[in-house]
XYZ file of C-alpha atoms in Angstrom:
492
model
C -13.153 33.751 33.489
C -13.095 31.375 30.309
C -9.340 30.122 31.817
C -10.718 29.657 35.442
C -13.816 27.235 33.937
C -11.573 25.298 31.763
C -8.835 25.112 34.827
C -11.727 23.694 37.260
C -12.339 21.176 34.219
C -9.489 19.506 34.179
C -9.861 16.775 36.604
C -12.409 15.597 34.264
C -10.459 16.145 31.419
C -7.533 14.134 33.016
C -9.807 10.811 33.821
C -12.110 10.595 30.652
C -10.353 9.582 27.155
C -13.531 10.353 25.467
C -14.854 14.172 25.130
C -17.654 15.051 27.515
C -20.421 17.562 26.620
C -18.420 19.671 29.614
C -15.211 19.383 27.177
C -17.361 19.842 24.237
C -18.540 23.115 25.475
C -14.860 24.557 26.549
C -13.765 24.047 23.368
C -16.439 25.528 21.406
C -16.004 28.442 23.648
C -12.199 28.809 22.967
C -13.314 28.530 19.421
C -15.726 31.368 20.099
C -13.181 33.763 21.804
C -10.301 32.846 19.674
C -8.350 35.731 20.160
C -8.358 35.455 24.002
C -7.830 31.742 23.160
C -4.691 32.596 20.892
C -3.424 34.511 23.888
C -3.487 32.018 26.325
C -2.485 28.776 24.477
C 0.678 28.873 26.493
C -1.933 27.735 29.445
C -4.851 25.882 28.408
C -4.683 22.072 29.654
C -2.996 19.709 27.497
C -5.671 17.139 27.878
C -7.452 19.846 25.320
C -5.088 20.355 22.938
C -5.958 17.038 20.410
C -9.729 17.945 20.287
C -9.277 21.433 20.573
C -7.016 20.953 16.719
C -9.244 18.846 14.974
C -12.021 21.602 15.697
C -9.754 24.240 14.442
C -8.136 22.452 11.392
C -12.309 21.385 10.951
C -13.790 24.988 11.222
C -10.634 26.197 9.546
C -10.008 28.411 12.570
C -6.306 29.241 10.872
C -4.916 31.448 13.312
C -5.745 29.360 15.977
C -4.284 25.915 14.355
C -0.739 28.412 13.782
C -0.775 28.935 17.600
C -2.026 25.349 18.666
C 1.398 23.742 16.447
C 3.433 26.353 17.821
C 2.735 25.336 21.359
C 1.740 21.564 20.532
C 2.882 19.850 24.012
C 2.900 16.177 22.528
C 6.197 14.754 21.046
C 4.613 14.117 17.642
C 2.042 15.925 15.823
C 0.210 13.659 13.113
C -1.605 16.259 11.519
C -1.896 15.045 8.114
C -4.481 12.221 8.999
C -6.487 15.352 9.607
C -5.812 17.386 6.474
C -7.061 14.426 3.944
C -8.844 17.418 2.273
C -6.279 19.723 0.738
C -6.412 23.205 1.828
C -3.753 25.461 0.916
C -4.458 28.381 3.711
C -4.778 24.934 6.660
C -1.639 23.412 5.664
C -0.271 27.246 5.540
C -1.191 27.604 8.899
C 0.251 24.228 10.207
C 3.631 25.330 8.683
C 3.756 28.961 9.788
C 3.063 27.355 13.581
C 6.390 25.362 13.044
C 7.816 28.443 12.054
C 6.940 30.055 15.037
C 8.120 27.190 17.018
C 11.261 27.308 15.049
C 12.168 30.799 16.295
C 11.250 30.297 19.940
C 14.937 27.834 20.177
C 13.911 26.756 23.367
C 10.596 27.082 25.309
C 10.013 24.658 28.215
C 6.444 23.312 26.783
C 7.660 22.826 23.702
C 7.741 18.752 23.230
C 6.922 18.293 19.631
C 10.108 16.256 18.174
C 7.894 14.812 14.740
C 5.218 16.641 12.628
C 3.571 13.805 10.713
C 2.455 15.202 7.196
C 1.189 11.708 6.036
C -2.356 11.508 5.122
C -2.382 8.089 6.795
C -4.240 6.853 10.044
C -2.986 7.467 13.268
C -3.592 5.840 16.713
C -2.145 8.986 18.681
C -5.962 10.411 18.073
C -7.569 7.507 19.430
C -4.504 7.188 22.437
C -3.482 10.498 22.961
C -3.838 10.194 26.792
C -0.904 8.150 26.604
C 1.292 10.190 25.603
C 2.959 12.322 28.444
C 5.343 9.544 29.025
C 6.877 10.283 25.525
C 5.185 7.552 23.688
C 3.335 7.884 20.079
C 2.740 5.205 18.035
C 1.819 5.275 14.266
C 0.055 2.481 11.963
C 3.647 2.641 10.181
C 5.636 2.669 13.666
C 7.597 5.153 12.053
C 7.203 7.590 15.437
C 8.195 4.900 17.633
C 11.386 4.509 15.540
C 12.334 8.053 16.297
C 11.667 8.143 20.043
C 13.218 4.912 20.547
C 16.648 5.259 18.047
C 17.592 8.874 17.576
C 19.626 9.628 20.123
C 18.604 12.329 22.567
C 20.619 15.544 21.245
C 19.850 14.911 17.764
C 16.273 15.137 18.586
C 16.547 17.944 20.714
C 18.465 19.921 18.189
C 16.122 19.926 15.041
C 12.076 18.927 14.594
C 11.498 15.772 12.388
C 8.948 16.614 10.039
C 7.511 13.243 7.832
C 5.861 13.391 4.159
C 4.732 11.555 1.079
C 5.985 13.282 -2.018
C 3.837 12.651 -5.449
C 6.336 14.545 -8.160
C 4.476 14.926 -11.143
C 4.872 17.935 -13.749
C 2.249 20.044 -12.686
C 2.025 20.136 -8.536
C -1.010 20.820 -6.745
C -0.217 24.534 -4.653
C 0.027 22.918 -1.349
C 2.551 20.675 -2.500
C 4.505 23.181 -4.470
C 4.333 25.445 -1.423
C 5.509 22.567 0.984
C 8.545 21.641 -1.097
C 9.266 25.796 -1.347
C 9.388 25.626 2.471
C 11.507 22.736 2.732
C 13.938 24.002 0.544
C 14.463 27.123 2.766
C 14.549 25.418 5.788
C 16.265 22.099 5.088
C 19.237 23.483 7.550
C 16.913 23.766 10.516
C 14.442 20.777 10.095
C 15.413 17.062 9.546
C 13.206 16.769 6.300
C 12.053 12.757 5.986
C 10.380 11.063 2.901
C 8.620 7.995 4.011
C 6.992 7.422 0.527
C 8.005 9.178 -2.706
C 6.041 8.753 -6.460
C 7.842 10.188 -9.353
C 5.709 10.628 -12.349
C 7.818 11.564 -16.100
C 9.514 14.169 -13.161
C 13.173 15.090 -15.037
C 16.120 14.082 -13.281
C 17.312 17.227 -12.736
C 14.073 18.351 -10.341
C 14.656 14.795 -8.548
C 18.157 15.636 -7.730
C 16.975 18.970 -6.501
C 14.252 17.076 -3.916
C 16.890 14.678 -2.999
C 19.174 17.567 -1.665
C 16.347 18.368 0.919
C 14.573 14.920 1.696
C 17.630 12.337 2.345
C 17.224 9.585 0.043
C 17.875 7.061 2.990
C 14.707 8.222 4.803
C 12.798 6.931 1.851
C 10.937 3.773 2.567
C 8.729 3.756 -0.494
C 9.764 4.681 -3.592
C 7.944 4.454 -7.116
C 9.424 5.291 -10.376
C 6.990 6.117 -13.200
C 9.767 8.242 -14.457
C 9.835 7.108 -18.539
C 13.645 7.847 -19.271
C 15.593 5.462 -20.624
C 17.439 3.147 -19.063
C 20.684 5.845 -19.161
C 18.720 8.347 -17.507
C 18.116 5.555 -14.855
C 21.438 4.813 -14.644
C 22.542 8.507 -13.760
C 19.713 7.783 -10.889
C 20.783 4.587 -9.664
C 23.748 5.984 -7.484
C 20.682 7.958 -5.330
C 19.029 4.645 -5.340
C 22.129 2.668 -3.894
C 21.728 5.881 -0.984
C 18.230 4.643 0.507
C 19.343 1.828 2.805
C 16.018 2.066 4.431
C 13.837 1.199 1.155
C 11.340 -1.401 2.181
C 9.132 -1.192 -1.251
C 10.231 -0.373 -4.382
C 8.764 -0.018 -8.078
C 9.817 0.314 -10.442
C 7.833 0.958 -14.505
C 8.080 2.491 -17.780
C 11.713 2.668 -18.563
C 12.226 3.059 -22.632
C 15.236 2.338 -24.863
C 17.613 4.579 -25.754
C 17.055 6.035 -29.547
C 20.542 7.895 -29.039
C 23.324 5.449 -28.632
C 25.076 4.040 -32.063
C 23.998 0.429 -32.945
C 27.607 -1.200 -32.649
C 28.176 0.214 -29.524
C 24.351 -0.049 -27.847
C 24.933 -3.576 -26.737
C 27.934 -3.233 -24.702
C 26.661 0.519 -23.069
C 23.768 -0.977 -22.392
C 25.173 -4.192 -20.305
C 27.769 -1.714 -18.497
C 24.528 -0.114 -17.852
C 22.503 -3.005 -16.526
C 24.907 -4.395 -14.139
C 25.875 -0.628 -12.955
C 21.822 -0.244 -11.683
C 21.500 -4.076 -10.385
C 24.969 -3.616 -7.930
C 22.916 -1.062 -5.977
C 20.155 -3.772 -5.123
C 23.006 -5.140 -2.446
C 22.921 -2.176 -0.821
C 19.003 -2.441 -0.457
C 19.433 -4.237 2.911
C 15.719 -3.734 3.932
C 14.102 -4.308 0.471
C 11.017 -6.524 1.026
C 8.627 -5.638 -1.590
C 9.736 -5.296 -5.300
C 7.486 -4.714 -8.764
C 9.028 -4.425 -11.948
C 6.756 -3.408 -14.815
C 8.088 -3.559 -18.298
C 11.186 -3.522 -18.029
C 12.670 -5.383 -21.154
C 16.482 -4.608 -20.047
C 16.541 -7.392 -16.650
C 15.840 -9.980 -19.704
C 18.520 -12.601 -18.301
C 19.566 -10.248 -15.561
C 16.665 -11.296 -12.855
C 18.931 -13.727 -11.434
C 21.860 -10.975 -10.976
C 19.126 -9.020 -9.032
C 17.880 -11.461 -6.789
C 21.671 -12.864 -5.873
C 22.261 -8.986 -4.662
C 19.355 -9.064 -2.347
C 20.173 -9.131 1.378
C 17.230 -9.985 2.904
C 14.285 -11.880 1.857
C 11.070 -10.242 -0.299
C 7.611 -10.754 0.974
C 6.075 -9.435 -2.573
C 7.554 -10.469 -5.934
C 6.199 -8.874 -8.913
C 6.318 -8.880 -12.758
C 4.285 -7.156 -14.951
C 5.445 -7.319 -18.959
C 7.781 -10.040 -21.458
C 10.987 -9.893 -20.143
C 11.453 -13.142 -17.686
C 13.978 -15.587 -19.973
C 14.059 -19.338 -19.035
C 17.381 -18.395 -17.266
C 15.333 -15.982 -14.910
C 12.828 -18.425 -14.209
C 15.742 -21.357 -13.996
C 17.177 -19.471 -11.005
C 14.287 -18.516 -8.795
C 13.549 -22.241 -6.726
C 16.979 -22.032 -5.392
C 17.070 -18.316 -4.188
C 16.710 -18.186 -0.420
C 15.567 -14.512 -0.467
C 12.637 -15.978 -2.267
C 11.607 -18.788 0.123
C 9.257 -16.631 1.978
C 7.515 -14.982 -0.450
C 3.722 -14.050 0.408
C 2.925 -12.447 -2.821
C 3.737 -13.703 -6.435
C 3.002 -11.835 -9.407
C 4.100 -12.559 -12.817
C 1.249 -10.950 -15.027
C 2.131 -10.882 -19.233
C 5.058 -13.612 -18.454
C 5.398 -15.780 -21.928
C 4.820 -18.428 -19.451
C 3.384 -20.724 -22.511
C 6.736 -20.659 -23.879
C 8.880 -21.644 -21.061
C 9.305 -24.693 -18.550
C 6.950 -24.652 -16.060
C 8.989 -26.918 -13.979
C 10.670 -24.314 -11.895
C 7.443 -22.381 -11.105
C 6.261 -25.687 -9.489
C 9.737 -26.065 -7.557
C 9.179 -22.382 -5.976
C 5.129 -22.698 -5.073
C 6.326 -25.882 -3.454
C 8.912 -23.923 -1.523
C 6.357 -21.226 -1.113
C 3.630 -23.627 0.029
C 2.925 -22.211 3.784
C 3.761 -18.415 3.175
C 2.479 -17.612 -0.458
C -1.106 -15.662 0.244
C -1.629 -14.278 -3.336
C -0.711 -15.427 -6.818
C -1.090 -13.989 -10.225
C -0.370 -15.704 -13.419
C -3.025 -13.453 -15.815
C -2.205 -12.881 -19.335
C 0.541 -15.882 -19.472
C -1.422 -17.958 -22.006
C -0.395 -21.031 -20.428
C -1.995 -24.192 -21.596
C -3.325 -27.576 -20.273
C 0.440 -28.743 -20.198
C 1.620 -26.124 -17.792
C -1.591 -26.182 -15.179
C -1.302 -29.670 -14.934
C 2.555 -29.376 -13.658
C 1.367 -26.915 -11.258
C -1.516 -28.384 -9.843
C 0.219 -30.426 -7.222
C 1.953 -27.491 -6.039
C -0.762 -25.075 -5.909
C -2.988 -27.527 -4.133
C -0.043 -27.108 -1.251
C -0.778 -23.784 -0.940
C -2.653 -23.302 2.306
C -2.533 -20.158 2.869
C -3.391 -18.423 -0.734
C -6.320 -16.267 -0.116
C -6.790 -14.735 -3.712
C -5.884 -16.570 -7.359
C -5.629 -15.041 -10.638
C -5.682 -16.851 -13.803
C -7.336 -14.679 -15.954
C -6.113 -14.749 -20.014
C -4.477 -18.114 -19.647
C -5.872 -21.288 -22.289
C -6.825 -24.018 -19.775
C -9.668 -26.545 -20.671
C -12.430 -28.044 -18.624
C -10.845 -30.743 -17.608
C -8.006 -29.188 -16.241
C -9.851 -26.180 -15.146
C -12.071 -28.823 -13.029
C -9.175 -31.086 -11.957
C -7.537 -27.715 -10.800
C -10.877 -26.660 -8.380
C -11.014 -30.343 -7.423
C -7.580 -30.121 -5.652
C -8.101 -26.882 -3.452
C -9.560 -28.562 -0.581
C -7.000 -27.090 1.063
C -7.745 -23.466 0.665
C -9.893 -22.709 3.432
C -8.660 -18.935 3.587
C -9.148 -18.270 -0.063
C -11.737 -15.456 -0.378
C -10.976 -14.264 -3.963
C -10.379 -16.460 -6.715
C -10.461 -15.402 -10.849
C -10.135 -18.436 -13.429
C -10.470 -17.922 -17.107
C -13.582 -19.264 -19.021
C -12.372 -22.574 -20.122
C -11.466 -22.644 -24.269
C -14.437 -24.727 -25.070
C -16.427 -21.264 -24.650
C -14.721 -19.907 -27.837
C -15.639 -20.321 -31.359
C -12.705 -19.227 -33.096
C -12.173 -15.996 -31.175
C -15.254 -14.978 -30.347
C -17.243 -15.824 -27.610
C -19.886 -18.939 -27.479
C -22.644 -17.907 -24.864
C -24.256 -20.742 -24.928
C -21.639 -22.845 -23.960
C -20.283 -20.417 -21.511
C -23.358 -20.627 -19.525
C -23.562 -24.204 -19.546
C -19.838 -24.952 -18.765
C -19.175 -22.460 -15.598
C -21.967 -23.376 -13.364
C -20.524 -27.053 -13.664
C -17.353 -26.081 -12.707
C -18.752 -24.156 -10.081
C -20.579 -27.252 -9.248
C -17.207 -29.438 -9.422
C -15.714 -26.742 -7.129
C -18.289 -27.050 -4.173
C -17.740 -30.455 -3.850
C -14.951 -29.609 -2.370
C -15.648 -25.884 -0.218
C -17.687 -23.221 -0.691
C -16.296 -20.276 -2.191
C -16.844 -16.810 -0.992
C -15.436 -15.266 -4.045
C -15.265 -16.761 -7.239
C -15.359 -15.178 -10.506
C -14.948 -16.969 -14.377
C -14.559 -14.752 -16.910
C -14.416 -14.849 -21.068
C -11.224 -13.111 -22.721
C -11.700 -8.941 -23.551
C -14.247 -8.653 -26.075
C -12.879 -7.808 -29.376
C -15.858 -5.562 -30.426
C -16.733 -4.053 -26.716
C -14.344 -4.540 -24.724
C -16.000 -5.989 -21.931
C -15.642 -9.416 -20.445
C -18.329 -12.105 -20.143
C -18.366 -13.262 -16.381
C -19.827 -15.788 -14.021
C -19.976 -15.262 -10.423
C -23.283 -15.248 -8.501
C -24.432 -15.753 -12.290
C -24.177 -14.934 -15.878
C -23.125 -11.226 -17.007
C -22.395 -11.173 -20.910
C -20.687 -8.081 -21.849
C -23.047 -5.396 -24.231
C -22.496 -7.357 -27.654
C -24.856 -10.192 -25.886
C -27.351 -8.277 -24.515
């Protein structure tokens, strides 16, 4: 009887996209006689099936989510968007349901090709009406790519099935279970990577992962690894394997305390130029971060002539760029497009500022975000940069934070940003007439950033504006200005 009411619903499940109180109910009643419900999933409407698993996976109706997967009639199944709370027995379920499908070979409803284990947003449950002709988009487009490229026997012959790894030493069950299942299956499935973190993870366990997830499937990769930079060596040749990488960072890697002093030097170039040759092989590399890492002193340029294609982020964190590095970046094509510059900690006050302005000139009409905090530049270098930075029409978000600049400068600076119409977040250091020595004057920091801020709306109105004091040596809080004054707790 249940299967005879939902099969005289489904003209009205075929013309609505959005779930009617009569859909509502059907469902709830297949949730209410699940076993008769398990039974017949081979014949309930497909129009049901998306609504019908986010109740289940919801009420945690396991059997019934192992028997919806199994007979899932879409082409991809982005479940994870719907598992954001972790669940051990759920993502069980989902698993043992690819098992199942897994031992049927063949079944004619059987169209699931990708199981999407990304905890990421998905427009399939918002469009999954369209997708009996085949189609299923993803907010990475990462679907699309495997409908459209792979060719047809290779997705007939094994399931895709997509994740995001974070390796750290102690993993959460249902990631310890997932990788467990992967391993035992990694002859059946064609087990992707999209976005890997690897957290002080030894290099043997990352060689073991990278025997079942490809390393060219991996479009994301950050290394939080702490080796040193011989360990990252041995790792490099996996690196040089993922031609898809589209972001990579890259922190925390330490200096050897094994290798002999008279020979360190020349181990330690072999070893340099043996991890930047697999950056040409990075033919998709858009993004890249580098955070401490002292070794690329002098070597920056060697990276950035191996890119093939251009980078749309750029980003520095630590004291390792030499005047060489910086020397070499206005003439590098690959960084003529740049939307994103960061170059946070940079000695900047020691080194010609002259080729910074070069590449914000270059970077005029792409560059949306820069960030210069902590380079203790003075007066000299903000007023070479000025000009260029007052190019910059599409920067929607400044740092300066930790940098020496005056009031002068710090007011010429705000009265050349006419041009930044789209800027809606904007951080500029108090100016150094605010400081008595090195602690903080109050009074003059209330008096000087509401004229600045004055100076500043002559020419726009800012939507987001902050000035801020240096860390507090006794608190460590910051005295800001924004909407008004907030000292930090040694002034209150």
């Amino acid at each position: 009887m249940l299967l005879q009411d939902l099969s005289d619903c489904r003209p009205f499940m075929m013309s609505l996209q959005t779930p009617t109180p009569l859909l509502k109910q059907a469902r709830q009643a297949l949730l209410r006689n699940e076993e008769l419900a398990i039974s017949a999933v081979e014949q309930l409407p497909m129009e049901l099936f998306p609504a019908l698993l986010r109740d289940a996976l919801k009420g945690r109706h396991h059997r019934m989510v192992k028997a919806m997967v199994a007979a899932w009639p879409f082409p991809c199944l982005p479940v994870g968007t719907l598992m954001k709370t972790p669940n051990l027995e759920t993502f069980q379920a989902v698993l043992e349901g690819v098992d199942m499908q897994l031992a049927r070979n063949v079944h004619p409803r059987n169209k699931m090709k990708v199981l999407d284990l990304r905890k990421v947003r998905h427009e399939f449950w918002t469009l999954w009406n369209g997708t009996e002709d085949g189609n299923c988009s993803s907010e990475s487009g990462d679907e699309e790519q495997v409908v459209k490229v792979l060719p047809r026997y290779a997705v007939r012959r094994r399931l895709k099935v997509i994740a995001e790894l974070c390796l750290r030493p102690g993993l959460d069950e249902e990631q310890a279970y997932f990788l467990q299942w992967a391993q035992e299956r990694k002859g059946s499935l064609q087990l992707c990577c999209a976005k890997m973190k690897i957290w002080y993870v030894p290099l043997v366990t990352i060689r073991l992962i990278l025997s079942v997830f490809q390393p060219w499937h991996i479009e994301e990769l950050e290394l939080h690894t702490g080796w040193d930079l011989s360990t990252l060596t041995r790792f490099a040749t996996y690196l040089g394997y993922m031609r898809n990488l589209r972001k990579l960072s890259m922190a925390h890697i330490y200096k050897s305390t094994i290798w002999h002093s008279n020979r360190a030097a020349s181990r330690e170039e072999k070893c340099v130029m043996k991890l930047v040759s697999q950056f040409s092989k990075l033919h998709n590399l858009q993004h890249l971060s580098l955070k401490g890492m002292y070794f690329l002193r002098d070597h920056m340029k060697h990276v950035l002539r191996c890119l093939r294609s251009p980078l749309e982020t750029l980003s520095f964190t630590g004291y390792f760029l030499s005047e060489s590095d910086l020397n070499y970046f206005p003439s590098c094509q690959r960084l003529w497009q740049l939307k994103h510059l960061a170059m946070r900690g940079m000695e900047l006050w020691a080194l010609n500022p002259l080729p910074l302005q070069l590449l914000l000139e270059t970077v005029a009409h792409t560059l949306q975000s820069l960030d210069l905090q902590g380079c203790r530049m003075e007066d000299s270098q903000l007023t070479v940069l000025i000009p260029a930075l007052s190019r910059c029409t599409e920067l929607n978000k400044i740092n300066l934070y930790d940098n020496d600049f005056s009031v002068p400068i710090l007011k010429d600076l705000l009265l050349h940003t006419a041009n930044w119409s789209k800027m809606n977040g904007e951080q500029y250091p108090a100016p150094v007439e605010c400081y008595a020595s090195v602690y903080i004057d109050t009074g003059r920091f209330l008096h000087l950033c509401p004229e600045l801020m004055d100076a500043l709306r002559t020419q726009r109105q800012p939507k987001g504006i902050v000035f801020a004091t240096d860390i507090c040596l006794q608190c460590g809080v910051r005295c800001v200005y924004d909407l008004g004054p907030r000292l930090c707790p040694c002034w209150q």
